[in-house]
C-alpha cells in the first residue's frame, strides 16, 4: 500500500527516515538548548523547563526537566535546515500536494516521571485553518513505547467527529530513533507519560498546503513560510 492510501485510511503514517548518525547530531543540537536551558539564542525561542536548577534524580541529558521548546527554527542554521529536509518534504508532498508552507516548529520532551497532562485533541482544534490540510512530522530521537511516553493515536479518527476513544480504540505508536510520525491534523492523539528513568525527545515540525490559511493569531516563527512550489524546494541546503 502506498503512503497516501495508508495515511487516508489511518490518519497517520510512521517511516524510518533518519540514520543513527543523524539522530546523534540532532540530540547534540537539542542538548545545547536544554542543558542548560537556552535563554540567549533569540527572544522568540521559548524554552519551557520544570525546574530552574538541575535535578539530580533526572537523566543528566535533561536535568532541568525541559518539556517544550517553541520556535525551534530560530535556534540556528541546523534547525532551519531541518524544516527543509528533503525526505520529510517528499512525504509531506505526497500527502498534501506539491505546494507546501511551514506552520511552525517546536520540540517536546518526555523527562522521566514528568506526567503528561495533554489530553486527547486534534491539531486543527488549536491551529485553526480554512482547510484541514496540515500534517505534523514528529521526529523521534529515542526509542518510544508504552513505558517511555509513546504518542497515543486513535486510528481513523480523522474521518469522524467523536472526541474520546474507548480503551481498545487508542493505540501507542512505537518508534525507533530516526522514525517520523506523520499525523493528519484531524487525527485524535495525545501524549503519554515516560515511566522509565531515561529522557525521551521528539522534534516536531508542522506543515500545510499553500492554499490553506490560518484563522487564529499565532506567534509561530516562520508561520506560512513557503518551502516548496511545484514539488521543488525553494531553499537548497
Short mmCIF file of C-alpha atoms in Angstrom, two decimals:
data_model
loop_
_atom_site.label_atom_id
_atom_site.label_comp_id
_atom_site.label_asym_id
_atom_site.label_seq_id
_atom_site.Cartn_x
_atom_site.Cartn_y
_atom_site.Cartn_z
CA UNK A 1 0.00 0.00 0.00
CA UNK A 2 1.37 3.43 -0.84
CA UNK A 3 1.88 6.17 1.73
CA UNK A 4 -1.18 8.20 0.75
CA UNK A 5 -3.57 5.25 0.94
CA UNK A 6 -2.36 4.28 4.42
CA UNK A 7 -2.48 7.90 5.58
CA UNK A 8 -6.01 8.42 4.27
CA UNK A 9 -7.16 5.20 5.96
CA UNK A 10 -5.49 5.60 9.37
CA UNK A 11 -4.81 9.32 9.68
CA UNK A 12 -1.13 8.73 10.41
CA UNK A 13 1.98 7.13 8.96
CA UNK A 14 5.30 6.03 10.51
CA UNK A 15 8.51 5.84 8.46
CA UNK A 16 12.18 5.35 9.35
CA UNK A 17 13.92 8.30 7.68
CA UNK A 18 16.97 9.37 9.71
CA UNK A 19 20.19 7.44 10.32
CA UNK A 20 21.84 6.74 13.65
CA UNK A 21 24.46 9.42 12.98
CA UNK A 22 21.79 11.97 12.06
CA UNK A 23 19.89 11.23 15.26
CA UNK A 24 23.08 11.68 17.29
CA UNK A 25 23.59 15.07 15.67
CA UNK A 26 20.02 16.14 16.42
CA UNK A 27 20.40 15.04 20.03
CA UNK A 28 23.54 17.18 20.26
CA UNK A 29 21.61 20.14 18.79
CA UNK A 30 18.86 19.65 21.35
CA UNK A 31 21.27 19.25 24.26
CA UNK A 32 22.67 22.71 23.50
CA UNK A 33 19.17 24.14 24.06
CA UNK A 34 18.14 22.27 27.21
CA UNK A 35 21.29 21.78 29.29
CA UNK A 36 21.23 24.48 30.48
CA UNK A 37 18.00 25.95 29.02
CA UNK A 38 18.91 28.40 26.26
CA UNK A 39 17.91 31.96 27.10
CA UNK A 40 20.10 33.98 24.73
CA UNK A 41 19.52 32.47 21.27
CA UNK A 42 16.51 34.56 20.21
CA UNK A 43 13.76 36.41 22.12
CA UNK A 44 11.08 34.31 20.40
CA UNK A 45 12.77 30.98 21.12
CA UNK A 46 10.89 29.83 24.22
CA UNK A 47 12.37 27.03 26.35
CA UNK A 48 9.97 25.70 28.99
CA UNK A 49 11.60 23.91 31.93
CA UNK A 50 10.01 22.41 35.05
CA UNK A 51 12.97 23.39 37.24
CA UNK A 52 15.29 26.42 37.47
CA UNK A 53 18.08 24.27 38.92
CA UNK A 54 19.40 20.83 37.91
CA UNK A 55 17.52 17.92 39.46
CA UNK A 56 19.95 15.14 40.42
CA UNK A 57 17.35 12.37 40.07
CA UNK A 58 16.81 13.09 36.36
CA UNK A 59 18.62 11.76 33.32
CA UNK A 60 21.69 14.05 33.02
CA UNK A 61 20.78 14.73 29.39
CA UNK A 62 17.85 16.88 30.61
CA UNK A 63 18.49 17.76 34.27
CA UNK A 64 16.25 20.85 34.20
CA UNK A 65 13.23 18.82 33.01
CA UNK A 66 12.73 20.89 29.86
CA UNK A 67 9.42 19.73 28.43
CA UNK A 68 8.81 22.04 25.48
CA UNK A 69 10.68 24.40 23.13
CA UNK A 70 8.74 26.73 20.84
CA UNK A 71 10.04 28.18 17.55
CA UNK A 72 13.00 25.81 17.16
CA UNK A 73 13.80 27.05 13.60
CA UNK A 74 15.13 30.21 15.29
CA UNK A 75 17.76 28.23 17.22
CA UNK A 76 20.30 28.19 14.38
CA UNK A 77 21.12 27.09 10.85
CA UNK A 78 20.88 23.36 11.62
CA UNK A 79 17.37 23.82 12.98
CA UNK A 80 16.35 25.85 9.94
CA UNK A 81 17.78 23.15 7.67
CA UNK A 82 15.68 20.53 9.45
CA UNK A 83 12.38 22.09 8.38
CA UNK A 84 13.61 21.85 4.78
CA UNK A 85 14.72 18.21 4.95
CA UNK A 86 14.00 16.76 1.51
CA UNK A 87 13.00 13.30 2.77
CA UNK A 88 10.37 14.74 5.09
CA UNK A 89 9.08 17.17 2.48
CA UNK A 90 8.87 14.37 -0.10
CA UNK A 91 6.44 12.51 2.17
CA UNK A 92 4.50 15.66 3.08
CA UNK A 93 4.26 16.45 -0.63
CA UNK A 94 2.77 13.03 -1.29
CA UNK A 95 0.19 13.64 1.44
CA UNK A 96 -0.65 17.31 0.82
CA UNK A 97 0.44 18.11 -2.72
CA UNK A 98 3.37 19.91 -4.35
CA UNK A 99 2.93 23.36 -2.75
CA UNK A 100 3.97 23.32 0.92
CA UNK A 101 4.30 26.00 3.62
CA UNK A 102 5.63 25.71 7.14
CA UNK A 103 3.22 26.22 10.02
CA UNK A 104 5.59 26.03 13.00
CA UNK A 105 8.49 24.12 14.55
CA UNK A 106 8.94 23.05 18.15
CA UNK A 107 10.18 20.22 20.37
CA UNK A 108 8.50 18.06 23.00
CA UNK A 109 10.46 16.31 25.72
CA UNK A 110 9.44 13.45 27.99
CA UNK A 111 11.56 13.84 31.16
CA UNK A 112 11.46 10.79 33.38
CA UNK A 113 8.44 10.84 35.68
CA UNK A 114 7.04 14.16 34.44
CA UNK A 115 3.35 13.49 33.99
CA UNK A 116 1.91 14.21 30.55
CA UNK A 117 -1.21 16.32 31.07
CA UNK A 118 -2.13 16.97 27.45
CA UNK A 119 -5.43 15.27 26.71
CA UNK A 120 -6.96 13.93 23.52
CA UNK A 121 -7.01 16.60 20.83
CA UNK A 122 -6.89 17.35 17.14
CA UNK A 123 -4.24 19.80 15.97
CA UNK A 124 -6.80 21.65 13.87
CA UNK A 125 -8.74 22.48 17.05
CA UNK A 126 -5.96 24.85 18.12
CA UNK A 127 -4.25 25.54 14.78
CA UNK A 128 -7.45 26.58 13.01
CA UNK A 129 -7.27 26.92 9.22
CA UNK A 130 -9.61 27.33 6.29
CA UNK A 131 -8.89 23.78 5.10
CA UNK A 132 -7.84 20.63 7.03
CA UNK A 133 -4.64 20.34 5.01
CA UNK A 134 -1.94 20.19 7.67
CA UNK A 135 0.49 17.39 8.51
CA UNK A 136 2.64 17.24 11.62
CA UNK A 137 6.00 15.45 11.33
CA UNK A 138 7.23 14.11 14.69
CA UNK A 139 10.89 13.06 14.61
CA UNK A 140 11.72 10.64 17.43
CA UNK A 141 15.24 10.78 18.85
CA UNK A 142 14.80 7.84 21.25
CA UNK A 143 13.03 4.51 21.44
CA UNK A 144 9.38 5.10 22.29
CA UNK A 145 6.94 2.51 23.58
CA UNK A 146 4.14 2.26 26.13
CA UNK A 147 6.58 2.65 29.03
CA UNK A 148 8.61 5.54 27.64
CA UNK A 149 6.00 8.07 26.59
CA UNK A 150 4.87 6.93 23.15
CA UNK A 151 2.35 9.08 21.28
CA UNK A 152 -1.16 7.63 21.52
CA UNK A 153 -3.40 7.84 18.45
CA UNK A 154 -6.94 6.86 17.51
CA UNK A 155 -6.63 5.37 14.01
CA UNK A 156 -9.30 6.60 11.63
CA UNK A 157 -10.47 9.39 13.91
CA UNK A 158 -9.81 11.96 11.18
CA UNK A 159 -12.88 10.54 9.44
CA UNK A 160 -15.43 11.25 12.21
CA UNK A 161 -16.26 13.82 14.92
CA UNK A 162 -16.06 11.69 18.09
CA UNK A 163 -13.77 13.15 20.74
CA UNK A 164 -12.78 10.34 23.12
CA UNK A 165 -11.73 6.81 22.16
CA UNK A 166 -12.59 3.69 24.08
CA UNK A 167 -9.64 1.91 25.66
CA UNK A 168 -9.41 -0.62 22.81
CA UNK A 169 -9.50 2.12 20.15
CA UNK A 170 -6.42 4.06 21.31
CA UNK A 171 -3.04 2.65 20.40
CA UNK A 172 0.55 3.69 21.21
CA UNK A 173 2.79 4.41 18.24
CA UNK A 174 6.08 2.52 18.77
CA UNK A 175 9.04 4.37 17.30
CA UNK A 176 12.78 3.97 16.98
CA UNK A 177 15.39 6.74 16.92
CA UNK A 178 15.05 8.30 13.48
CA UNK A 179 11.41 7.30 12.98
CA UNK A 180 9.00 10.01 11.83
CA UNK A 181 5.28 10.02 12.62
CA UNK A 182 3.25 11.92 10.01
CA UNK A 183 -0.02 12.94 11.64
CA UNK A 184 -3.18 14.26 9.99
CA UNK A 185 -4.44 17.47 11.61
CA UNK A 186 -7.83 15.83 12.35
CA UNK A 187 -6.43 12.65 13.94
CA UNK A 188 -7.07 12.46 17.67
CA UNK A 189 -3.87 11.91 19.64
CA UNK A 190 -2.28 12.61 22.99
CA UNK A 191 1.00 12.33 24.86
CA UNK A 192 1.71 9.63 27.42
CA UNK A 193 3.94 9.67 30.49
CA UNK A 194 7.54 8.45 30.40
CA UNK A 195 7.75 5.83 33.15
CA UNK A 196 11.40 4.94 32.53
CA UNK A 197 14.49 6.52 34.08
CA UNK A 198 15.70 7.90 30.74
CA UNK A 199 14.79 11.12 28.94
CA UNK A 200 12.90 10.96 25.63
CA UNK A 201 12.87 13.64 22.89
CA UNK A 202 10.65 14.48 19.89
CA UNK A 203 11.31 17.22 17.33
CA UNK A 204 8.11 18.44 15.69
CA UNK A 205 7.53 20.42 12.51
CA UNK A 206 4.07 21.24 11.22
CA UNK A 207 3.46 21.68 7.50
CA UNK A 208 0.45 22.73 5.46
CA UNK A 209 -0.68 23.12 1.89
CA UNK A 210 -0.08 26.57 0.44
CA UNK A 211 -3.79 27.03 -0.16
CA UNK A 212 -4.92 26.77 3.47
CA UNK A 213 -4.97 29.95 5.57
CA UNK A 214 -4.74 30.27 9.34
CA UNK A 215 -7.80 31.70 11.10
CA UNK A 216 -6.32 32.41 14.53
CA UNK A 217 -3.35 34.60 15.56
CA UNK A 218 -0.14 32.62 16.04
CA UNK A 219 3.26 33.67 17.35
CA UNK A 220 4.96 30.88 15.40
CA UNK A 221 8.22 31.95 13.83
CA UNK A 222 8.26 31.41 10.05
CA UNK A 223 4.50 30.75 10.01
CA UNK A 224 3.32 30.47 6.37
CA UNK A 225 6.92 30.30 5.13
CA UNK A 226 6.87 28.83 1.58
CA UNK A 227 9.01 25.68 1.43
CA UNK A 228 8.01 24.04 -1.86
CA UNK A 229 6.31 25.06 -5.04
CA UNK A 230 5.59 22.58 -7.80
CA UNK A 231 7.28 19.84 -5.74
CA UNK A 232 10.64 21.66 -5.62
CA UNK A 233 12.36 23.03 -2.53
CA UNK A 234 12.63 26.80 -2.60
CA UNK A 235 15.73 26.68 -0.39
CA UNK A 236 18.60 24.36 -1.28
CA UNK A 237 20.71 23.46 1.77
#
